[in-house]
Amino acid sequence: MLNLVIFGPPGAGKGTQSNKIIEKYNLMHLSTGDILRAEIASKTDLGNEAKKFIDKGELVPDNIVIGMIRKIIERNISGNGFILDGFPRTIEQANALDEMLNNKKIPLSKMLFLDVDHEELIKRLLSRGKDSGRSDDQGLSIIEKRINIYHQQTKPVLEYYEKQNKAYKINGIGTVDEIFDRLCKVIDK
Ligand code: B4P
């Protein structure tokens, strides 16, 4: 099985590259952002709760997101493997993921870190905000807030995987295809 985590700041290209990776390697795509947005669109209790945080550019509380991923990992993991996109985003989530995977005896293959500078992230998210309708892409202040939260709460997750020798840094600047080639080289290594 090939079990990956794709990691990076908001706008690094996690969703964009995950779509290409799942197609090439025939993996299951687990995007917490997509799952949360689907819950919001269906107006479920979970979605209504998550919306309060996403609209402000904040992280959804750990217990909600961990519970959501736990259900999927416990019931649905099979086949060639998976790519986790947008999870884990805190040390607590990383610890919970390790515990879930250890219980199921599923090894995590690699953590792929897309490295993109601040200016480029802002440019991409402002541009997506123009036509995505996503509440968390609307305007500079909410985008800056998400990037700040990334530095405070999410970036430590990189060190967590570096200590396990599972983190691979990939230059996330360039065309979508150039970055995909870099990712494939690391995945195939
Ligand atoms: P996400 O859906 O994960 O949003 P994101 O960080 O912006 O990543 P996304 O995948 O959408 O964008 P990408 O990097 O592909 O999370 C949204 C919110 O949900 C979070 O803020 C949080 O509130 C909540 N949430 C999700 N997971 C959570 C968790 N685990 N714990 C707590 N809360 C959680 O960037 C895409 C943009 O860049 C696109 O417009 C794309 O077209 C563009 N782009 C991509 N590659 C490019 C390239 N090479 N060149 C130019 N543009 C490029």
PDB file of C-alpha atoms and ligand atoms in Angstrom:
ATOM      1  CA  MET A   1       0.000   0.000   0.000  1.00  0.00           C
ATOM      2  CA  LEU A   2       1.065   3.562  -0.661  1.00  0.00           C
ATOM      3  CA  ASN A   3      -0.142   5.812   2.172  1.00  0.00           C
ATOM      4  CA  LEU A   4       0.735   9.480   1.859  1.00  0.00           C
ATOM      5  CA  VAL A   5       0.192  12.763   3.658  1.00  0.00           C
ATOM      6  CA  ILE A   6       0.365  15.923   1.529  1.00  0.00           C
ATOM      7  CA  PHE A   7       1.198  18.944   3.619  1.00  0.00           C
ATOM      8  CA  GLY A   8       1.714  22.669   3.223  1.00  0.00           C
ATOM      9  CA  PRO A   9       0.271  26.092   3.905  1.00  0.00           C
ATOM     10  CA  PRO A  10      -3.117  27.193   2.530  1.00  0.00           C
ATOM     11  CA  GLY A  11      -2.688  27.670  -1.213  1.00  0.00           C
ATOM     12  CA  ALA A  12       0.400  25.440  -1.504  1.00  0.00           C
ATOM     13  CA  GLY A  13      -1.370  23.236  -4.059  1.00  0.00           C
ATOM     14  CA  LYS A  14      -2.335  20.277  -1.852  1.00  0.00           C
ATOM     15  CA  GLY A  15      -5.744  19.775  -3.436  1.00  0.00           C
ATOM     16  CA  THR A  16      -4.465  20.425  -6.966  1.00  0.00           C
ATOM     17  CA  GLN A  17      -1.634  17.885  -6.694  1.00  0.00           C
ATOM     18  CA  SER A  18      -3.709  15.319  -4.762  1.00  0.00           C
ATOM     19  CA  ASN A  19      -6.097  15.088  -7.701  1.00  0.00           C
ATOM     20  CA  LYS A  20      -3.230  14.165 -10.006  1.00  0.00           C
ATOM     21  CA  ILE A  21      -1.609  11.769  -7.514  1.00  0.00           C
ATOM     22  CA  ILE A  22      -4.820   9.778  -6.892  1.00  0.00           C
ATOM     23  CA  GLU A  23      -5.284   9.342 -10.617  1.00  0.00           C
ATOM     24  CA  LYS A  24      -1.742   8.130 -11.297  1.00  0.00           C
ATOM     25  CA  TYR A  25      -1.378   5.853  -8.243  1.00  0.00           C
ATOM     26  CA  ASN A  26      -5.046   4.882  -7.894  1.00  0.00           C
ATOM     27  CA  LEU A  27      -5.313   6.070  -4.287  1.00  0.00           C
ATOM     28  CA  MET A  28      -8.218   7.103  -2.111  1.00  0.00           C
ATOM     29  CA  HIS A  29      -8.349  10.889  -1.587  1.00  0.00           C
ATOM     30  CA  LEU A  30      -9.122  12.001   1.952  1.00  0.00           C
ATOM     31  CA  SER A  31      -9.355  15.800   2.001  1.00  0.00           C
ATOM     32  CA  THR A  32     -10.630  17.155   5.314  1.00  0.00           C
ATOM     33  CA  GLY A  33     -11.358  20.512   3.633  1.00  0.00           C
ATOM     34  CA  ASP A  34     -13.525  18.834   0.947  1.00  0.00           C
ATOM     35  CA  ILE A  35     -15.294  16.620   3.502  1.00  0.00           C
ATOM     36  CA  LEU A  36     -16.032  19.634   5.723  1.00  0.00           C
ATOM     37  CA  ARG A  37     -17.317  21.706   2.775  1.00  0.00           C
ATOM     38  CA  ALA A  38     -19.609  18.808   1.763  1.00  0.00           C
ATOM     39  CA  GLU A  39     -20.956  18.638   5.336  1.00  0.00           C
ATOM     40  CA  ILE A  40     -21.564  22.405   5.250  1.00  0.00           C
ATOM     41  CA  ALA A  41     -23.394  22.159   1.911  1.00  0.00           C
ATOM     42  CA  SER A  42     -25.611  19.370   3.316  1.00  0.00           C
ATOM     43  CA  LYS A  43     -26.265  21.455   6.441  1.00  0.00           C
ATOM     44  CA  THR A  44     -25.457  18.562   8.810  1.00  0.00           C
ATOM     45  CA  ASP A  45     -24.794  19.251  12.519  1.00  0.00           C
ATOM     46  CA  LEU A  46     -21.101  18.681  11.900  1.00  0.00           C
ATOM     47  CA  GLY A  47     -21.183  21.052   8.918  1.00  0.00           C
ATOM     48  CA  ASN A  48     -23.024  23.777  10.830  1.00  0.00           C
ATOM     49  CA  GLU A  49     -20.458  23.557  13.633  1.00  0.00           C
ATOM     50  CA  ALA A  50     -17.466  23.517  11.233  1.00  0.00           C
ATOM     51  CA  LYS A  51     -18.813  26.520   9.292  1.00  0.00           C
ATOM     52  CA  LYS A  52     -18.438  28.785  12.333  1.00  0.00           C
ATOM     53  CA  PHE A  53     -14.660  28.202  12.276  1.00  0.00           C
ATOM     54  CA  ILE A  54     -14.032  27.974   8.520  1.00  0.00           C
ATOM     55  CA  ASP A  55     -15.855  31.275   7.863  1.00  0.00           C
ATOM     56  CA  LYS A  56     -13.435  33.002  10.261  1.00  0.00           C
ATOM     57  CA  GLY A  57     -10.371  31.325   8.726  1.00  0.00           C
ATOM     58  CA  GLU A  58      -9.785  29.268  11.878  1.00  0.00           C
ATOM     59  CA  LEU A  59      -9.095  25.560  12.272  1.00  0.00           C
ATOM     60  CA  VAL A  60     -12.064  23.350  13.070  1.00  0.00           C
ATOM     61  CA  PRO A  61     -11.546  21.901  16.590  1.00  0.00           C
ATOM     62  CA  ASP A  62      -9.408  18.751  16.786  1.00  0.00           C
ATOM     63  CA  ASN A  63     -12.115  16.532  18.296  1.00  0.00           C
ATOM     64  CA  ILE A  64     -14.444  17.154  15.315  1.00  0.00           C
ATOM     65  CA  VAL A  65     -11.834  16.565  12.618  1.00  0.00           C
ATOM     66  CA  ILE A  66     -10.196  13.596  14.346  1.00  0.00           C
ATOM     67  CA  GLY A  67     -13.592  11.911  14.855  1.00  0.00           C
ATOM     68  CA  MET A  68     -14.429  12.453  11.191  1.00  0.00           C
ATOM     69  CA  ILE A  69     -11.159  10.914   9.917  1.00  0.00           C
ATOM     70  CA  ARG A  70     -11.266   8.092  12.478  1.00  0.00           C
ATOM     71  CA  LYS A  71     -14.612   6.887  11.070  1.00  0.00           C
ATOM     72  CA  ILE A  72     -13.200   6.769   7.535  1.00  0.00           C
ATOM     73  CA  ILE A  73      -9.900   5.104   8.455  1.00  0.00           C
ATOM     74  CA  GLU A  74     -11.612   2.480  10.612  1.00  0.00           C
ATOM     75  CA  ARG A  75     -14.169   1.528   7.965  1.00  0.00           C
ATOM     76  CA  ASN A  76     -12.977   2.349   4.485  1.00  0.00           C
ATOM     77  CA  ILE A  77      -9.242   1.897   4.077  1.00  0.00           C
ATOM     78  CA  SER A  78      -8.423  -0.750   1.483  1.00  0.00           C
ATOM     79  CA  GLY A  79      -6.986  -1.076  -2.012  1.00  0.00           C
ATOM     80  CA  ASN A  80      -3.789   0.622  -3.114  1.00  0.00           C
ATOM     81  CA  GLY A  81      -3.696   3.154  -0.288  1.00  0.00           C
ATOM     82  CA  PHE A  82      -4.648   6.754   0.400  1.00  0.00           C
ATOM     83  CA  ILE A  83      -3.526  10.362   0.345  1.00  0.00           C
ATOM     84  CA  LEU A  84      -4.452  12.518   3.304  1.00  0.00           C
ATOM     85  CA  ASP A  85      -4.839  16.138   2.195  1.00  0.00           C
ATOM     86  CA  GLY A  86      -5.220  18.801   4.906  1.00  0.00           C
ATOM     87  CA  PHE A  87      -4.806  16.340   7.781  1.00  0.00           C
ATOM     88  CA  PRO A  88      -3.009  16.277  10.184  1.00  0.00           C
ATOM     89  CA  ARG A  89      -2.950  20.038  10.816  1.00  0.00           C
ATOM     90  CA  THR A  90      -2.014  20.037  14.515  1.00  0.00           C
ATOM     91  CA  ILE A  91       0.298  17.920  16.678  1.00  0.00           C
ATOM     92  CA  GLU A  92      -2.782  16.484  18.385  1.00  0.00           C
ATOM     93  CA  GLN A  93      -4.109  15.354  14.981  1.00  0.00           C
ATOM     94  CA  ALA A  94      -0.701  13.861  14.083  1.00  0.00           C
ATOM     95  CA  ASN A  95      -0.647  11.859  17.331  1.00  0.00           C
ATOM     96  CA  ALA A  96      -4.219  10.664  16.722  1.00  0.00           C
ATOM     97  CA  LEU A  97      -3.352   9.613  13.157  1.00  0.00           C
ATOM     98  CA  ASP A  98      -0.337   7.605  14.331  1.00  0.00           C
ATOM     99  CA  GLU A  99      -2.533   5.847  16.863  1.00  0.00           C
ATOM    100  CA  MET A 100      -5.269   5.071  14.278  1.00  0.00           C
ATOM    101  CA  LEU A 101      -2.751   3.709  11.757  1.00  0.00           C
ATOM    102  CA  ASN A 102      -0.831   1.691  14.369  1.00  0.00           C
ATOM    103  CA  ASN A 103      -4.075   0.079  15.545  1.00  0.00           C
ATOM    104  CA  LYS A 104      -4.873  -0.957  11.979  1.00  0.00           C
ATOM    105  CA  LYS A 105      -1.209  -1.906  11.304  1.00  0.00           C
ATOM    106  CA  ILE A 106      -1.178   0.463   8.324  1.00  0.00           C
ATOM    107  CA  PRO A 107       2.212   2.159   7.785  1.00  0.00           C
ATOM    108  CA  LEU A 108       2.451   5.757   6.611  1.00  0.00           C
ATOM    109  CA  SER A 109       4.777   5.772   3.573  1.00  0.00           C
ATOM    110  CA  LYS A 110       5.741   9.447   3.155  1.00  0.00           C
ATOM    111  CA  MET A 111       4.814  12.984   4.098  1.00  0.00           C
ATOM    112  CA  LEU A 112       5.113  15.376   1.146  1.00  0.00           C
ATOM    113  CA  PHE A 113       5.687  19.011   2.098  1.00  0.00           C
ATOM    114  CA  LEU A 114       4.925  21.568  -0.621  1.00  0.00           C
ATOM    115  CA  ASP A 115       7.154  24.571   0.011  1.00  0.00           C
ATOM    116  CA  VAL A 116       5.693  27.859  -1.306  1.00  0.00           C
ATOM    117  CA  ASP A 117       6.589  31.404  -0.236  1.00  0.00           C
ATOM    118  CA  HIS A 118       4.176  33.826   1.430  1.00  0.00           C
ATOM    119  CA  GLU A 119       3.687  36.184  -1.550  1.00  0.00           C
ATOM    120  CA  GLU A 120       2.806  33.339  -3.914  1.00  0.00           C
ATOM    121  CA  LEU A 121       0.290  31.877  -1.420  1.00  0.00           C
ATOM    122  CA  ILE A 122      -1.491  35.224  -1.120  1.00  0.00           C
ATOM    123  CA  LYS A 123      -1.560  35.639  -4.890  1.00  0.00           C
ATOM    124  CA  ARG A 124      -3.059  32.159  -5.446  1.00  0.00           C
ATOM    125  CA  LEU A 125      -5.702  32.416  -2.738  1.00  0.00           C
ATOM    126  CA  LEU A 126      -6.831  35.922  -3.744  1.00  0.00           C
ATOM    127  CA  SER A 127      -7.136  34.666  -7.291  1.00  0.00           C
ATOM    128  CA  ARG A 128      -9.133  31.564  -6.251  1.00  0.00           C
ATOM    129  CA  GLY A 129     -11.368  33.778  -4.057  1.00  0.00           C
ATOM    130  CA  LYS A 130     -12.572  35.670  -7.116  1.00  0.00           C
ATOM    131  CA  ASP A 131     -14.484  32.683  -8.475  1.00  0.00           C
ATOM    132  CA  SER A 132     -14.485  29.905  -5.835  1.00  0.00           C
ATOM    133  CA  GLY A 133     -17.126  31.444  -3.600  1.00  0.00           C
ATOM    134  CA  ARG A 134     -15.139  30.020  -0.672  1.00  0.00           C
ATOM    135  CA  SER A 135     -15.746  32.127   2.434  1.00  0.00           C
ATOM    136  CA  ASP A 136     -12.171  31.572   3.627  1.00  0.00           C
ATOM    137  CA  ASP A 137     -10.637  32.964   0.414  1.00  0.00           C
ATOM    138  CA  GLN A 138     -12.487  36.296   0.599  1.00  0.00           C
ATOM    139  CA  GLY A 139     -10.009  39.120   1.174  1.00  0.00           C
ATOM    140  CA  LEU A 140      -6.483  39.618   2.396  1.00  0.00           C
ATOM    141  CA  SER A 141      -7.184  39.690   6.134  1.00  0.00           C
ATOM    142  CA  ILE A 142      -8.792  36.234   6.324  1.00  0.00           C
ATOM    143  CA  ILE A 143      -6.093  34.752   4.064  1.00  0.00           C
ATOM    144  CA  GLU A 144      -3.310  36.287   6.205  1.00  0.00           C
ATOM    145  CA  LYS A 145      -5.052  34.908   9.296  1.00  0.00           C
ATOM    146  CA  ARG A 146      -5.088  31.366   7.838  1.00  0.00           C
ATOM    147  CA  ILE A 147      -1.393  31.602   6.972  1.00  0.00           C
ATOM    148  CA  ASN A 148      -0.574  32.854  10.496  1.00  0.00           C
ATOM    149  CA  ILE A 149      -2.520  29.960  12.016  1.00  0.00           C
ATOM    150  CA  TYR A 150      -0.577  27.618   9.738  1.00  0.00           C
ATOM    151  CA  HIS A 151       2.730  28.944  11.138  1.00  0.00           C
ATOM    152  CA  GLN A 152       1.548  28.701  14.747  1.00  0.00           C
ATOM    153  CA  GLN A 153      -0.395  25.441  14.814  1.00  0.00           C
ATOM    154  CA  THR A 154       0.323  23.448  11.649  1.00  0.00           C
ATOM    155  CA  LYS A 155       4.020  23.986  10.819  1.00  0.00           C
ATOM    156  CA  PRO A 156       5.134  22.026  13.959  1.00  0.00           C
ATOM    157  CA  VAL A 157       3.616  18.941  12.272  1.00  0.00           C
ATOM    158  CA  LEU A 158       6.479  19.114   9.727  1.00  0.00           C
ATOM    159  CA  GLU A 159       9.040  18.673  12.510  1.00  0.00           C
ATOM    160  CA  TYR A 160       6.951  15.805  13.900  1.00  0.00           C
ATOM    161  CA  TYR A 161       7.386  13.882  10.615  1.00  0.00           C
ATOM    162  CA  GLU A 162      11.013  14.991  10.176  1.00  0.00           C
ATOM    163  CA  LYS A 163      11.777  13.231  13.464  1.00  0.00           C
ATOM    164  CA  GLN A 164      10.221  10.052  12.001  1.00  0.00           C
ATOM    165  CA  ASN A 165      12.320  10.511   8.790  1.00  0.00           C
ATOM    166  CA  LYS A 166       9.123  10.593   6.739  1.00  0.00           C
ATOM    167  CA  ALA A 167       9.064  14.243   5.604  1.00  0.00           C
ATOM    168  CA  TYR A 168      10.092  15.194   2.036  1.00  0.00           C
ATOM    169  CA  LYS A 169      10.321  18.848   1.029  1.00  0.00           C
ATOM    170  CA  ILE A 170       9.251  19.647  -2.534  1.00  0.00           C
ATOM    171  CA  ASN A 171       9.593  23.014  -4.248  1.00  0.00           C
ATOM    172  CA  GLY A 172       5.949  24.048  -4.783  1.00  0.00           C
ATOM    173  CA  ILE A 173       6.693  26.904  -7.191  1.00  0.00           C
ATOM    174  CA  GLY A 174       6.341  26.297 -10.918  1.00  0.00           C
ATOM    175  CA  THR A 175       3.670  24.906 -13.200  1.00  0.00           C
ATOM    176  CA  VAL A 176       1.251  22.274 -11.883  1.00  0.00           C
ATOM    177  CA  ASP A 177       2.923  19.649 -14.113  1.00  0.00           C
ATOM    178  CA  GLU A 178       6.466  20.565 -13.048  1.00  0.00           C
ATOM    179  CA  ILE A 179       5.500  20.208  -9.390  1.00  0.00           C
ATOM    180  CA  PHE A 180       3.695  16.943 -10.095  1.00  0.00           C
ATOM    181  CA  ASP A 181       6.890  15.540 -11.706  1.00  0.00           C
ATOM    182  CA  ARG A 182       8.887  16.506  -8.611  1.00  0.00           C
ATOM    183  CA  LEU A 183       6.319  14.798  -6.381  1.00  0.00           C
ATOM    184  CA  CYS A 184       6.295  11.605  -8.468  1.00  0.00           C
ATOM    185  CA  LYS A 185      10.108  11.372  -8.262  1.00  0.00           C
ATOM    186  CA  VAL A 186       9.883  11.491  -4.469  1.00  0.00           C
ATOM    187  CA  ILE A 187       6.956   9.037  -4.310  1.00  0.00           C
ATOM    188  CA  ASP A 188       8.731   6.557  -6.622  1.00  0.00           C
ATOM    189  CA  LYS A 189      12.079   6.758  -4.786  1.00  0.00           C
TER     190      LYS A 189
HETATM  191  P1  B4P B   1      -8.473  23.167   2.905  1.00  0.00           P
HETATM  192  O1  B4P B   1      -9.580  22.727   2.053  1.00  0.00           O
HETATM  193  O2  B4P B   1      -7.393  22.163   3.203  1.00  0.00           O
HETATM  194  O3  B4P B   1      -7.897  24.490   2.247  1.00  0.00           O
HETATM  195  P2  B4P B   1      -6.443  24.974   1.824  1.00  0.00           P
HETATM  196  O4  B4P B   1      -5.451  24.849   2.935  1.00  0.00           O
HETATM  197  O5  B4P B   1      -6.620  26.311   1.200  1.00  0.00           O
HETATM  198  O6  B4P B   1      -5.975  23.943   0.775  1.00  0.00           O
HETATM  199  P3  B4P B   1      -6.545  23.628  -0.671  1.00  0.00           P
HETATM  200  O7  B4P B   1      -6.214  22.192  -0.909  1.00  0.00           O
HETATM  201  O8  B4P B   1      -7.974  24.044  -0.829  1.00  0.00           O
HETATM  202  O9  B4P B   1      -5.758  24.568  -1.598  1.00  0.00           O
HETATM  203  P4  B4P B   1      -4.421  24.284  -2.362  1.00  0.00           P
HETATM  204  O10 B4P B   1      -3.305  24.169  -1.368  1.00  0.00           O
HETATM  205  O11 B4P B   1      -4.606  23.150  -3.327  1.00  0.00           O
HETATM  206  O12 B4P B   1      -9.018  23.685   4.307  1.00  0.00           O
HETATM  207  C1  B4P B   1     -10.014  24.677   4.389  1.00  0.00           C
HETATM  208  C2  B4P B   1     -10.393  24.945   5.834  1.00  0.00           C
HETATM  209  O13 B4P B   1     -11.020  23.750   6.392  1.00  0.00           O
HETATM  210  C3  B4P B   1      -9.229  25.216   6.795  1.00  0.00           C
HETATM  211  O14 B4P B   1      -8.832  26.574   6.776  1.00  0.00           O
HETATM  212  C4  B4P B   1      -9.865  24.806   8.141  1.00  0.00           C
HETATM  213  O15 B4P B   1     -10.745  25.777   8.623  1.00  0.00           O
HETATM  214  C5  B4P B   1     -10.687  23.588   7.756  1.00  0.00           C
HETATM  215  N1  B4P B   1      -9.886  22.358   7.913  1.00  0.00           N
HETATM  216  C6  B4P B   1      -9.508  21.519   6.896  1.00  0.00           C
HETATM  217  N2  B4P B   1      -8.774  20.497   7.412  1.00  0.00           N
HETATM  218  C7  B4P B   1      -8.709  20.710   8.754  1.00  0.00           C
HETATM  219  C8  B4P B   1      -8.051  20.023   9.808  1.00  0.00           C
HETATM  220  N3  B4P B   1      -7.344  18.915   9.584  1.00  0.00           N
HETATM  221  N4  B4P B   1      -8.154  20.528  11.064  1.00  0.00           N
HETATM  222  C9  B4P B   1      -8.863  21.630  11.305  1.00  0.00           C
HETATM  223  N5  B4P B   1      -9.500  22.345  10.347  1.00  0.00           N
HETATM  224  C10 B4P B   1      -9.417  21.886   9.079  1.00  0.00           C
HETATM  225  O16 B4P B   1      -4.217  25.662  -3.178  1.00  0.00           O
HETATM  226  C11 B4P B   1      -5.009  25.926  -4.210  1.00  0.00           C
HETATM  227  C12 B4P B   1      -4.924  27.224  -4.995  1.00  0.00           C
HETATM  228  O17 B4P B   1      -3.649  27.444  -5.599  1.00  0.00           O
HETATM  229  C13 B4P B   1      -5.897  26.934  -6.134  1.00  0.00           C
HETATM  230  O18 B4P B   1      -6.583  28.085  -6.499  1.00  0.00           O
HETATM  231  C14 B4P B   1      -4.996  26.421  -7.261  1.00  0.00           C
HETATM  232  O19 B4P B   1      -5.563  26.634  -8.538  1.00  0.00           O
HETATM  233  C15 B4P B   1      -3.755  27.265  -7.039  1.00  0.00           C
HETATM  234  N6  B4P B   1      -2.570  26.531  -7.477  1.00  0.00           N
HETATM  235  C16 B4P B   1      -2.236  25.247  -7.163  1.00  0.00           C
HETATM  236  N7  B4P B   1      -1.050  24.920  -7.722  1.00  0.00           N
HETATM  237  C17 B4P B   1      -0.615  26.030  -8.399  1.00  0.00           C
HETATM  238  C18 B4P B   1       0.541  26.319  -9.174  1.00  0.00           C
HETATM  239  N8  B4P B   1       1.520  25.429  -9.372  1.00  0.00           N
HETATM  240  N9  B4P B   1       0.657  27.558  -9.685  1.00  0.00           N
HETATM  241  C19 B4P B   1      -0.306  28.486  -9.498  1.00  0.00           C
HETATM  242  N10 B4P B   1      -1.445  28.267  -8.801  1.00  0.00           N
HETATM  243  C20 B4P B   1      -1.591  27.048  -8.234  1.00  0.00           C
END
